[in-house]
PDB file of C-alpha atoms in Angstrom:
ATOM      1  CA  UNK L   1       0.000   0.000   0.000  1.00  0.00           C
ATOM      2  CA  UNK L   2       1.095   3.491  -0.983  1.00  0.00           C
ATOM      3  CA  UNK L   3       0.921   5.155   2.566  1.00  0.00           C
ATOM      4  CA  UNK L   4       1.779   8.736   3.990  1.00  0.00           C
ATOM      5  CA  UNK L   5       2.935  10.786   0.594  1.00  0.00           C
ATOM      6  CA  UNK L   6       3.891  13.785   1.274  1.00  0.00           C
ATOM      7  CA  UNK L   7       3.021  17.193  -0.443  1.00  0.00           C
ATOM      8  CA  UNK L   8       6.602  17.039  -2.478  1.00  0.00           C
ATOM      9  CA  UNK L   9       5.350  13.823  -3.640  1.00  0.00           C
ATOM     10  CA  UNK L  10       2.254  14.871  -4.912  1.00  0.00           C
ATOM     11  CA  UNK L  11       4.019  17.980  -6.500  1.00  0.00           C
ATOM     12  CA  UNK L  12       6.351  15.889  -8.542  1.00  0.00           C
ATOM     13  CA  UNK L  13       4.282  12.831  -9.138  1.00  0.00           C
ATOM     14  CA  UNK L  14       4.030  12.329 -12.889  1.00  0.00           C
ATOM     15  CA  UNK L  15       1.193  10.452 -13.029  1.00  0.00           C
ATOM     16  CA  UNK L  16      -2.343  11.942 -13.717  1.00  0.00           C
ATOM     17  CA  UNK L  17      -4.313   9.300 -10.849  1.00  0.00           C
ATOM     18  CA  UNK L  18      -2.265   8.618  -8.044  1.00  0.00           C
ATOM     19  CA  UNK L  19      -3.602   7.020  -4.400  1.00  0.00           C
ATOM     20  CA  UNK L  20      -2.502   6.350  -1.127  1.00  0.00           C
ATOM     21  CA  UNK L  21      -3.727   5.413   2.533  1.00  0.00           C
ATOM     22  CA  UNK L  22      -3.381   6.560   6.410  1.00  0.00           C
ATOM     23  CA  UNK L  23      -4.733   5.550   9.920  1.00  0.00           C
ATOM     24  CA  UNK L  24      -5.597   8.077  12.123  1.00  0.00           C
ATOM     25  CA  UNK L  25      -6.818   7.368  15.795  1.00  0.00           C
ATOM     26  CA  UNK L  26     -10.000   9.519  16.846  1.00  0.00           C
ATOM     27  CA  UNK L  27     -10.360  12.778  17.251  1.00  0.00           C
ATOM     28  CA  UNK L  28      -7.518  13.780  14.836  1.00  0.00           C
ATOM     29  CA  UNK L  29      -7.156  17.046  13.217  1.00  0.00           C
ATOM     30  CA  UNK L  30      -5.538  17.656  10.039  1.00  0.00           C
ATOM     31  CA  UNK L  31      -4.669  20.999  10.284  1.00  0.00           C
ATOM     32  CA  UNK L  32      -5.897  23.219   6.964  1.00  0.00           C
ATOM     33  CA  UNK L  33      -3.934  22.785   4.060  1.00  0.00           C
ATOM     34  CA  UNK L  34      -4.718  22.164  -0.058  1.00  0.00           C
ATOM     35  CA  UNK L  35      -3.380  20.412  -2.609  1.00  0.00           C
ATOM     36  CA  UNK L  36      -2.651  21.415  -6.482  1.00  0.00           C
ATOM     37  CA  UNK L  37      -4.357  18.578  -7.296  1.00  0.00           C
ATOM     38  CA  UNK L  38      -8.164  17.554  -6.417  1.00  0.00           C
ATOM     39  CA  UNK L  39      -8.681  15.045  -3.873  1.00  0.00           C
ATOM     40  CA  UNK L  40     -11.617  11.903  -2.951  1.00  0.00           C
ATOM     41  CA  UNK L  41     -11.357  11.454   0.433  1.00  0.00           C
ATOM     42  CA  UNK L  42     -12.439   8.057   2.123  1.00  0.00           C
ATOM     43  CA  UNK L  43     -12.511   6.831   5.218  1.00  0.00           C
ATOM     44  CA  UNK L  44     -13.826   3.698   7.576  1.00  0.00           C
ATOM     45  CA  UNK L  45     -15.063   2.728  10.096  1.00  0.00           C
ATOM     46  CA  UNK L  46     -15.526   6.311  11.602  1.00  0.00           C
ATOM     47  CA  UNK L  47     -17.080   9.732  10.515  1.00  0.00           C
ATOM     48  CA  UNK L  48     -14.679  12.550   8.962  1.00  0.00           C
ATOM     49  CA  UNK L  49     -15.789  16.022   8.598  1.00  0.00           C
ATOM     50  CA  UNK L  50     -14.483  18.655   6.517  1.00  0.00           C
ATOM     51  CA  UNK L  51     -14.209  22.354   6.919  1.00  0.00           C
ATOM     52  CA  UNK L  52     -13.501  25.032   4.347  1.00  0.00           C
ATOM     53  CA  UNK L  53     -14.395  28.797   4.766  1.00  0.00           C
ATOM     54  CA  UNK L  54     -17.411  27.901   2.728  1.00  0.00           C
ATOM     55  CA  UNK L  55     -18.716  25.830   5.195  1.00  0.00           C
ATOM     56  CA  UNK L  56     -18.312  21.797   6.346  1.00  0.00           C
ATOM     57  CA  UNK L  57     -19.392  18.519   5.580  1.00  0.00           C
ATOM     58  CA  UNK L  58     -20.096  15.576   7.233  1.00  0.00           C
ATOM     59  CA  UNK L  59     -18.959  12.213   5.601  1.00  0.00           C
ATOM     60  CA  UNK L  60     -20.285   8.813   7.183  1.00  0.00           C
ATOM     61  CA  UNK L  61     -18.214   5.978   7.436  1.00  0.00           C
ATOM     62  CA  UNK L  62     -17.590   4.071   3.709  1.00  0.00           C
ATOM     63  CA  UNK L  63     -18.692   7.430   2.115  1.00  0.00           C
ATOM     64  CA  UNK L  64     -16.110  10.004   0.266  1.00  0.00           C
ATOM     65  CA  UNK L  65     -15.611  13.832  -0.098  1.00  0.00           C
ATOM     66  CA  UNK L  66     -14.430  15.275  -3.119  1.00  0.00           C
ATOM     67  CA  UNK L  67     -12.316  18.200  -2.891  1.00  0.00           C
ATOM     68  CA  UNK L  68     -11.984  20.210  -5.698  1.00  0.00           C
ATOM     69  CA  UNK L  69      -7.883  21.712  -6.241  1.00  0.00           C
ATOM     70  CA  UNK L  70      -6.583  24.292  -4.125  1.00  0.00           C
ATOM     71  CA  UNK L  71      -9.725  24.682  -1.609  1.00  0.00           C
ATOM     72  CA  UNK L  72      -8.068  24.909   1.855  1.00  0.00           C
ATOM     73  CA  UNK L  73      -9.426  22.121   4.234  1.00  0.00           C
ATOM     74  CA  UNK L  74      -9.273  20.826   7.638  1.00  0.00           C
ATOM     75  CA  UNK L  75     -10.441  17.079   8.606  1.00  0.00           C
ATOM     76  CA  UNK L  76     -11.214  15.844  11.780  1.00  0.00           C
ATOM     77  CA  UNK L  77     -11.915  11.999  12.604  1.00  0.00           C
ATOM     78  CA  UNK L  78     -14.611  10.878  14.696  1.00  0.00           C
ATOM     79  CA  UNK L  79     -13.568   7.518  15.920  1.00  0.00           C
ATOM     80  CA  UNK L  80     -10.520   6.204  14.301  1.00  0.00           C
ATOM     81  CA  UNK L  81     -10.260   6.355  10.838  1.00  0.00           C
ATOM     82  CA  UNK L  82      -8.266   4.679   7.571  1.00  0.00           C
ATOM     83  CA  UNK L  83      -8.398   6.886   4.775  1.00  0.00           C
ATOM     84  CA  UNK L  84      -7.836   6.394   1.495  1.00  0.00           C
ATOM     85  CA  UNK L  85      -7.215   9.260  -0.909  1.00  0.00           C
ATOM     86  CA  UNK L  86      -7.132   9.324  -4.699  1.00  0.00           C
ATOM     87  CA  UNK L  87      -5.305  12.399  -6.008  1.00  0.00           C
ATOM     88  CA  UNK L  88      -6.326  13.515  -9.945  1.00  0.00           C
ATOM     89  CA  UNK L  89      -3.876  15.831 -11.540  1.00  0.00           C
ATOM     90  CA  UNK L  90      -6.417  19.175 -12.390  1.00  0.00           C
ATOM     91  CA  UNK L  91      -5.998  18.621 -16.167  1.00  0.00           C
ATOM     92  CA  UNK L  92      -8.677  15.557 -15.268  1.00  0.00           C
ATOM     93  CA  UNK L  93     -10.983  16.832 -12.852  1.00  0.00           C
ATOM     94  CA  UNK L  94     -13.609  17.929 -15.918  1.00  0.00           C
ATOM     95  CA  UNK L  95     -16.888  16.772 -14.791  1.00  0.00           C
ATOM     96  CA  UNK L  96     -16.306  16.141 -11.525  1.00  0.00           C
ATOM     97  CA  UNK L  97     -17.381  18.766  -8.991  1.00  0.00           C
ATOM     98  CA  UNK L  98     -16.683  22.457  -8.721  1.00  0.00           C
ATOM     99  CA  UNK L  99     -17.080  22.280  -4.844  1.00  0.00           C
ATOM    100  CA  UNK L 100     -16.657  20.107  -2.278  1.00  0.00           C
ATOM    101  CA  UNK L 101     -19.316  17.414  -2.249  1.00  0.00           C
ATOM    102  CA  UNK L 102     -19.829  14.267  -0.100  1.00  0.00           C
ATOM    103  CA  UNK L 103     -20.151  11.643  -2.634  1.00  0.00           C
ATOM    104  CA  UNK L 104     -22.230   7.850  -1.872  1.00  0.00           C
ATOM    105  CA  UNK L 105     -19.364   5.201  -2.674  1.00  0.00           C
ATOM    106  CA  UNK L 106     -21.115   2.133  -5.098  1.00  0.00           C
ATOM    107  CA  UNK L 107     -19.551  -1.113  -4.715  1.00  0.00           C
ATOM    108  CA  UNK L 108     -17.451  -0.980  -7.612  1.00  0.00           C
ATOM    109  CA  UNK L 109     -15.555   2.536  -6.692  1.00  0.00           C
ATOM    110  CA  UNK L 110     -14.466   0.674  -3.271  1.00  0.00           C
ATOM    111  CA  UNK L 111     -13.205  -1.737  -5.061  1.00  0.00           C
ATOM    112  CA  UNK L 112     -11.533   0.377  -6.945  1.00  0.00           C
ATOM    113  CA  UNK L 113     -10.060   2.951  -4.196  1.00  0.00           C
ATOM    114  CA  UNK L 114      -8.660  -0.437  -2.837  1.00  0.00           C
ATOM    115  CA  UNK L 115      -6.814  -1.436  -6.126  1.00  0.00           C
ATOM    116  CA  UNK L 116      -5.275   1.830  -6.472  1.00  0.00           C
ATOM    117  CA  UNK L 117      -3.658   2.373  -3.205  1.00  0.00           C
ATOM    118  CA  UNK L 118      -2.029  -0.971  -3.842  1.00  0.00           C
ATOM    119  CA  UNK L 119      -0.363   0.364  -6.681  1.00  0.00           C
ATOM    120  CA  UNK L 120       2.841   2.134  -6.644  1.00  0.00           C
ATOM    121  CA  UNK L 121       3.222   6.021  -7.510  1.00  0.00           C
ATOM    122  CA  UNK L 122       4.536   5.120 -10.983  1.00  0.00           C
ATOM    123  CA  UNK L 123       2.040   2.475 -11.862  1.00  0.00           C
ATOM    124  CA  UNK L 124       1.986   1.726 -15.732  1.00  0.00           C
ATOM    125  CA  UNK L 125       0.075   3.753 -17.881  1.00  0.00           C
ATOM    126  CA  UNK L 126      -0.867   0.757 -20.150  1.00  0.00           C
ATOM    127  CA  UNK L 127      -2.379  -3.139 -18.881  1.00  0.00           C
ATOM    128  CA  UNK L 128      -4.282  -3.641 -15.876  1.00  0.00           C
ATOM    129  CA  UNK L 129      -3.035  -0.146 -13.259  1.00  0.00           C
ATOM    130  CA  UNK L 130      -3.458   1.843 -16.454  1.00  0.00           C
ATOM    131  CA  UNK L 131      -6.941   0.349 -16.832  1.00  0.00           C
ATOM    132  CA  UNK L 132      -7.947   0.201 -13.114  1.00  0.00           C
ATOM    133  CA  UNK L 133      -6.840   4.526 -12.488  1.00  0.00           C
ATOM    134  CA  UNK L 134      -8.860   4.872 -15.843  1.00  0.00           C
ATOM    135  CA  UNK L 135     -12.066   2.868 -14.574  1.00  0.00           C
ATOM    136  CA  UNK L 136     -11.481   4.719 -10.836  1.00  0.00           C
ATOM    137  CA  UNK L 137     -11.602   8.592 -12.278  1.00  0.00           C
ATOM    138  CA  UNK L 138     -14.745   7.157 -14.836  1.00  0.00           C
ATOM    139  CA  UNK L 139     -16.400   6.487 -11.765  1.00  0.00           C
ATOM    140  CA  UNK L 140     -15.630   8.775  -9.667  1.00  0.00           C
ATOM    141  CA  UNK L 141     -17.811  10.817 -11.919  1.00  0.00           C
ATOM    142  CA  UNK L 142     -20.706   8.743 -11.838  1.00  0.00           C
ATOM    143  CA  UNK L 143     -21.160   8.834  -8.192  1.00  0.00           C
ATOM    144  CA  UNK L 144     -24.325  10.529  -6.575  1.00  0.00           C
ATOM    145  CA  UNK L 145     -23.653  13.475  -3.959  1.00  0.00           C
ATOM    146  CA  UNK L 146     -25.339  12.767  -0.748  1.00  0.00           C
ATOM    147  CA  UNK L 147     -26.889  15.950   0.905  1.00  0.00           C
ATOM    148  CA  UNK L 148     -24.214  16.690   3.801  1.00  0.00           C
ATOM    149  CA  UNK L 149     -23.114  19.995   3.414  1.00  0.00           C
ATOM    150  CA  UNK L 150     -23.269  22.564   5.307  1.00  0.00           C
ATOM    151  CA  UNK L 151     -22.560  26.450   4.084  1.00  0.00           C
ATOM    152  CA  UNK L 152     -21.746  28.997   6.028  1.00  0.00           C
ATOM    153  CA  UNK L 153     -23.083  32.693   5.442  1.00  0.00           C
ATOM    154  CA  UNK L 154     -20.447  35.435   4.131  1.00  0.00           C
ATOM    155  CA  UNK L 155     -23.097  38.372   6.586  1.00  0.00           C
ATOM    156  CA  UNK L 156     -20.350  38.096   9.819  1.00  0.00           C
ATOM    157  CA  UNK L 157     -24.050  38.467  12.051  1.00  0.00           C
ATOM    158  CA  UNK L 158     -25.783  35.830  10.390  1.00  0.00           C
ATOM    159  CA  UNK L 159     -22.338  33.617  10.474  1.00  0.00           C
ATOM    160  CA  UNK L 160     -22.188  33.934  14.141  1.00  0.00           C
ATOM    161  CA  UNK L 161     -25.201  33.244  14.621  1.00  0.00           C
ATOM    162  CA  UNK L 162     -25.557  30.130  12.262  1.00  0.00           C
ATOM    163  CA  UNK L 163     -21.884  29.491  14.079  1.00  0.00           C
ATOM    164  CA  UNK L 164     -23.889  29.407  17.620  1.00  0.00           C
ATOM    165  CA  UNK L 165     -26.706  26.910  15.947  1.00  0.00           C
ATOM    166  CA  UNK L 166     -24.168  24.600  15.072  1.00  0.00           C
ATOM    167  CA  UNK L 167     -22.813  24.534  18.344  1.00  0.00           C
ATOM    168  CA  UNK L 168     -25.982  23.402  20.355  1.00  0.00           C
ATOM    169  CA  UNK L 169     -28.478  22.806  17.186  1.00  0.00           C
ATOM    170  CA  UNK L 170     -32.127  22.767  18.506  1.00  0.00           C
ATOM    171  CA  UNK L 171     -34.770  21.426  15.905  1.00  0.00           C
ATOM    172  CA  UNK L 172     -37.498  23.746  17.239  1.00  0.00           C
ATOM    173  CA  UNK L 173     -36.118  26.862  16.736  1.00  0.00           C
ATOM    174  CA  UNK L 174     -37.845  28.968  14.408  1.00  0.00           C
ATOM    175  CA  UNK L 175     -37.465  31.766  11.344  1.00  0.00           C
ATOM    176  CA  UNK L 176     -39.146  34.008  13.669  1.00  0.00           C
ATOM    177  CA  UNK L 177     -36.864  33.782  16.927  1.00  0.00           C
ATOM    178  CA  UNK L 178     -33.838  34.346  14.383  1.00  0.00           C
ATOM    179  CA  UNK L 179     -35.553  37.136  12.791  1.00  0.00           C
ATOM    180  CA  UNK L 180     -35.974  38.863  16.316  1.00  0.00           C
ATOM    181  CA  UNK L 181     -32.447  37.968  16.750  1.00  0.00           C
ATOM    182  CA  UNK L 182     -30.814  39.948  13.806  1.00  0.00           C
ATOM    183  CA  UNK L 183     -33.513  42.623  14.059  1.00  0.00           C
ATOM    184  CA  UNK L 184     -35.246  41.421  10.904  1.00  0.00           C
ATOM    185  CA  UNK L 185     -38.699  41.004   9.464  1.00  0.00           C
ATOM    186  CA  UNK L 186     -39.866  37.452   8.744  1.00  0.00           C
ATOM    187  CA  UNK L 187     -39.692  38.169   5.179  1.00  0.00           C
ATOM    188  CA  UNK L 188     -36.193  39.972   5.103  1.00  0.00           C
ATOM    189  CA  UNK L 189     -34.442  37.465   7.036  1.00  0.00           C
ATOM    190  CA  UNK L 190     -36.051  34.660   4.772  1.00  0.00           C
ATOM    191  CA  UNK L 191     -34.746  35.889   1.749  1.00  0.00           C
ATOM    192  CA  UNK L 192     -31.379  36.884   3.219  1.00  0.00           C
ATOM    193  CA  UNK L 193     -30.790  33.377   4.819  1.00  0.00           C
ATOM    194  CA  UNK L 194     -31.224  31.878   1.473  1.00  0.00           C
ATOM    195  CA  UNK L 195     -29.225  34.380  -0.538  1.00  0.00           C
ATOM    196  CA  UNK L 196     -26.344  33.799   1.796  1.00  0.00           C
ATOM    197  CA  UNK L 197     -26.471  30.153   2.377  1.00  0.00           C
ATOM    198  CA  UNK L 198     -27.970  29.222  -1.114  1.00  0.00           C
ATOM    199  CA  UNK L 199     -31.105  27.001   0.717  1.00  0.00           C
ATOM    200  CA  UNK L 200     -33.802  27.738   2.951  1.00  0.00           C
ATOM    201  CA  UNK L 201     -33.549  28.225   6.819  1.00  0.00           C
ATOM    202  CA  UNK L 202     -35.962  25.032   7.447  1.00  0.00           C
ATOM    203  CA  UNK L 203     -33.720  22.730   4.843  1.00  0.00           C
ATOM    204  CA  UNK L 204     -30.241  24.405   6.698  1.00  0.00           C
ATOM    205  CA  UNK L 205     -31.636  23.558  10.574  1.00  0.00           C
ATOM    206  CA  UNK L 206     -32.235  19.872   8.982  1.00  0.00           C
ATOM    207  CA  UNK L 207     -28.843  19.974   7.813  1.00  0.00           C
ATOM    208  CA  UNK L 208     -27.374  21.114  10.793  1.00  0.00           C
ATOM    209  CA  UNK L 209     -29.117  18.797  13.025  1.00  0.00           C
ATOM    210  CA  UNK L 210     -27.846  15.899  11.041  1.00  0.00           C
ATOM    211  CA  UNK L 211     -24.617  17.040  10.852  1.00  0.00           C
ATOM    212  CA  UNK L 212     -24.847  17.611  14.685  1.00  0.00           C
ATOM    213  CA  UNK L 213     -25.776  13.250  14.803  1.00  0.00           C
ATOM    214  CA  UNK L 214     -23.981  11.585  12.794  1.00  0.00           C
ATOM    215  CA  UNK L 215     -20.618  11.518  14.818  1.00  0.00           C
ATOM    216  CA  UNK L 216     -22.789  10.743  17.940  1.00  0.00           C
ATOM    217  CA  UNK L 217     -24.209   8.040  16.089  1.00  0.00           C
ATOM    218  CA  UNK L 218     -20.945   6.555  15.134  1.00  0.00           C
ATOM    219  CA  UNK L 219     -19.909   6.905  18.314  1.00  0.00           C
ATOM    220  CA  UNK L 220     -22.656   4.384  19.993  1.00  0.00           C
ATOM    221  CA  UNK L 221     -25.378   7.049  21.200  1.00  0.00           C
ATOM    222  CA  UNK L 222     -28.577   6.090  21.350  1.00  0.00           C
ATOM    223  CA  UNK L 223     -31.315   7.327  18.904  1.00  0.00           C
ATOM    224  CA  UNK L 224     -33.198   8.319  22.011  1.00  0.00           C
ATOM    225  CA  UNK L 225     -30.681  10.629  23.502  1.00  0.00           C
ATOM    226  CA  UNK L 226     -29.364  12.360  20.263  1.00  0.00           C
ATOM    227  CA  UNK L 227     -33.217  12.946  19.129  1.00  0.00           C
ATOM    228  CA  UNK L 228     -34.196  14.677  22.469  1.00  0.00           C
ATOM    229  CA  UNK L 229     -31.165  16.286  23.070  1.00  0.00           C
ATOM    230  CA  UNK L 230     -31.145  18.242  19.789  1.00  0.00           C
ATOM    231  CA  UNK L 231     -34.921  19.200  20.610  1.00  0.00           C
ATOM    232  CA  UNK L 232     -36.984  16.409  18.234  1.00  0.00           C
ATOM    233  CA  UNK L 233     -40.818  15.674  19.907  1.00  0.00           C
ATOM    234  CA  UNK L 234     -40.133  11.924  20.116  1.00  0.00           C
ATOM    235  CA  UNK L 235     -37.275   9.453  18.241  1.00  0.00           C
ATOM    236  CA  UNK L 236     -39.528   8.998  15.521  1.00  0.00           C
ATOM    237  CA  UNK L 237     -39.778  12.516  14.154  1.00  0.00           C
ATOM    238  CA  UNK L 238     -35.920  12.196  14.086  1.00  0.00           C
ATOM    239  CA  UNK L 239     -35.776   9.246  12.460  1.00  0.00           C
ATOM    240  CA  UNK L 240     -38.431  10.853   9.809  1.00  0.00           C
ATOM    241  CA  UNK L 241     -36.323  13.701   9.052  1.00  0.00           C
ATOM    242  CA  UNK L 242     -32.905  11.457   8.873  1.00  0.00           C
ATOM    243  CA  UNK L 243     -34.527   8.937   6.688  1.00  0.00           C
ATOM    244  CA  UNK L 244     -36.165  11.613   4.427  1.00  0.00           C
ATOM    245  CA  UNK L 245     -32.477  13.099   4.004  1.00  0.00           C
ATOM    246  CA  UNK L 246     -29.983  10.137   3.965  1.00  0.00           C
ATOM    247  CA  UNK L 247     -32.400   7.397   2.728  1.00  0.00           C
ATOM    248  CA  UNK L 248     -32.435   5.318   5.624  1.00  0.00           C
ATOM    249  CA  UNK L 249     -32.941   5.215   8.980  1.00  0.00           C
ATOM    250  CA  UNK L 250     -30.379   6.037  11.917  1.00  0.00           C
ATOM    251  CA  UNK L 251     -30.475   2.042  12.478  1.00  0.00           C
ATOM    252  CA  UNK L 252     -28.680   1.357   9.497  1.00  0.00           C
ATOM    253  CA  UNK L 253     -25.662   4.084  10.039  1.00  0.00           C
ATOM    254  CA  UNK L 254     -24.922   2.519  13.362  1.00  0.00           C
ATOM    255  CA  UNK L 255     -24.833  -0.877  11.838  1.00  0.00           C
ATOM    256  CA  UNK L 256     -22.404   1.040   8.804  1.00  0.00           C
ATOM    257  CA  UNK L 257     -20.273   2.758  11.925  1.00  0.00           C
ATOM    258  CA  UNK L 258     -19.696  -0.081  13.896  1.00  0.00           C
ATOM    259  CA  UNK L 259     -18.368  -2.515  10.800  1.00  0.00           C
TER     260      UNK L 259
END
């Protein structure tokens, strides 16, 4: 396995694909940083998230974020973590997202991500590692983006306050207590929040409150606790909202975190 390269590695790697793979224990924090080249990030068993100053994501365990070529980053693991990254020299990234996105990794791409941090930094063009970096980056842009980000407002009020949600996210809040807040009309603040953050204030709480579960989830916290805590009527209205977002139920992300 190609492990640990090194930005002066990546800067004079001649190859267009290249991959490699690290262990980190839990609660690690890559400090921020970019790369000249764009970047999928995967990880198991744990939960990774990502920050930019555009905002963060959340990416469950056996799920990948793509990082688009010079966006400064930070990752942090929840639980501990191998990673596998796949590196793609900027003269390939066409089609592939213009921001960071957290991407839902089909069968075939794991197998793939596997294969290519097995091979060595100068793999061969030509035969099978030719063929297996050329399958990888073909479907790499075929996978779906899974609704887990979460963008920050450029207004320094409505950051802060957004900033302050995140922190202790409580489903029952309403547009009308954050109106008050900023000193806004319903309709003003409405408008702003989704001129700012590019969705509306009910879809961005829903976001926020996910991204507030997920680590707790992987971590072994009960559905119970996590729904009441962050202000849900019962466990089933959570459950509601975080099958209508991922897909599936809470349930099946524990069973994901703790393989």
């Amino acid at each position: 396995m190609v492990r640990n390269v090194r930005g002066t590695e990546l800067d004079t790697a001649i190859r267009p694909i290249i991959a490699s793979g690290n262990d980190y224990p839990h609660d690690y924090e890559i400090a921020p940083h970019h790369h000249a080249r764009g970047q999928l990030l995967h990880g198991v068993p744990g939960v990774m998230t990502v920050r930019t100053e555009h905002g963060a994501w959340v990416v469950p365990p056996d799920q990948a974020v793509w990082i688009p070529p010079h966006i400064e980053h930070s990752v942090r693991m929840m639980g501990e973590v191998e990673t596998s990254c796949v590196f793609v020299d900027p003269n390939h990234v066409a089609g592939l997202p213009e921001k960071c996105q957290v991407l839902s990794v089909s069968p075939l791409m794991r197998c793939l991500i596997q294969a290519a941090v097995d091979l060595p930094l100068d793999y061969a063009l030509t035969g099978r590692e030719g063929e297996i970096m050329a399958l990888l980056l073909s479907e790499l842009r075929a996978l779906p983006v899974l609704p887990l980000s979460l963008p920050f407002p450029a207004d320094p009020r409505l950051g802060e306050r957004c900033q302050a949600f995140l922190a202790r996210p409580l489903a029952h809040q309403t547009i009308d207590e954050w109106a008050d807040s900023l000193g806004m009309s319903r309709r003003t603040f409405t408008r702003h929040f989704k001129r700012e953050c590019g969705l509306s204030f009910a879809a961005w709480q829903r976001q926020a409150c996910l991204f507030a579960a997920l680590p707790r989830l992987a971590e072994g916290e009960a559905v119970t606790t996590i729904a009441l805590d962050l202000g849900y009527d019962s466990p089933a209205a959570f459950t509601t909202m975080f099958r209508k977002t991922l897909g599936f139920p809470p349930s099946r992300y524990l069973t994901a975190a703790a393989a």
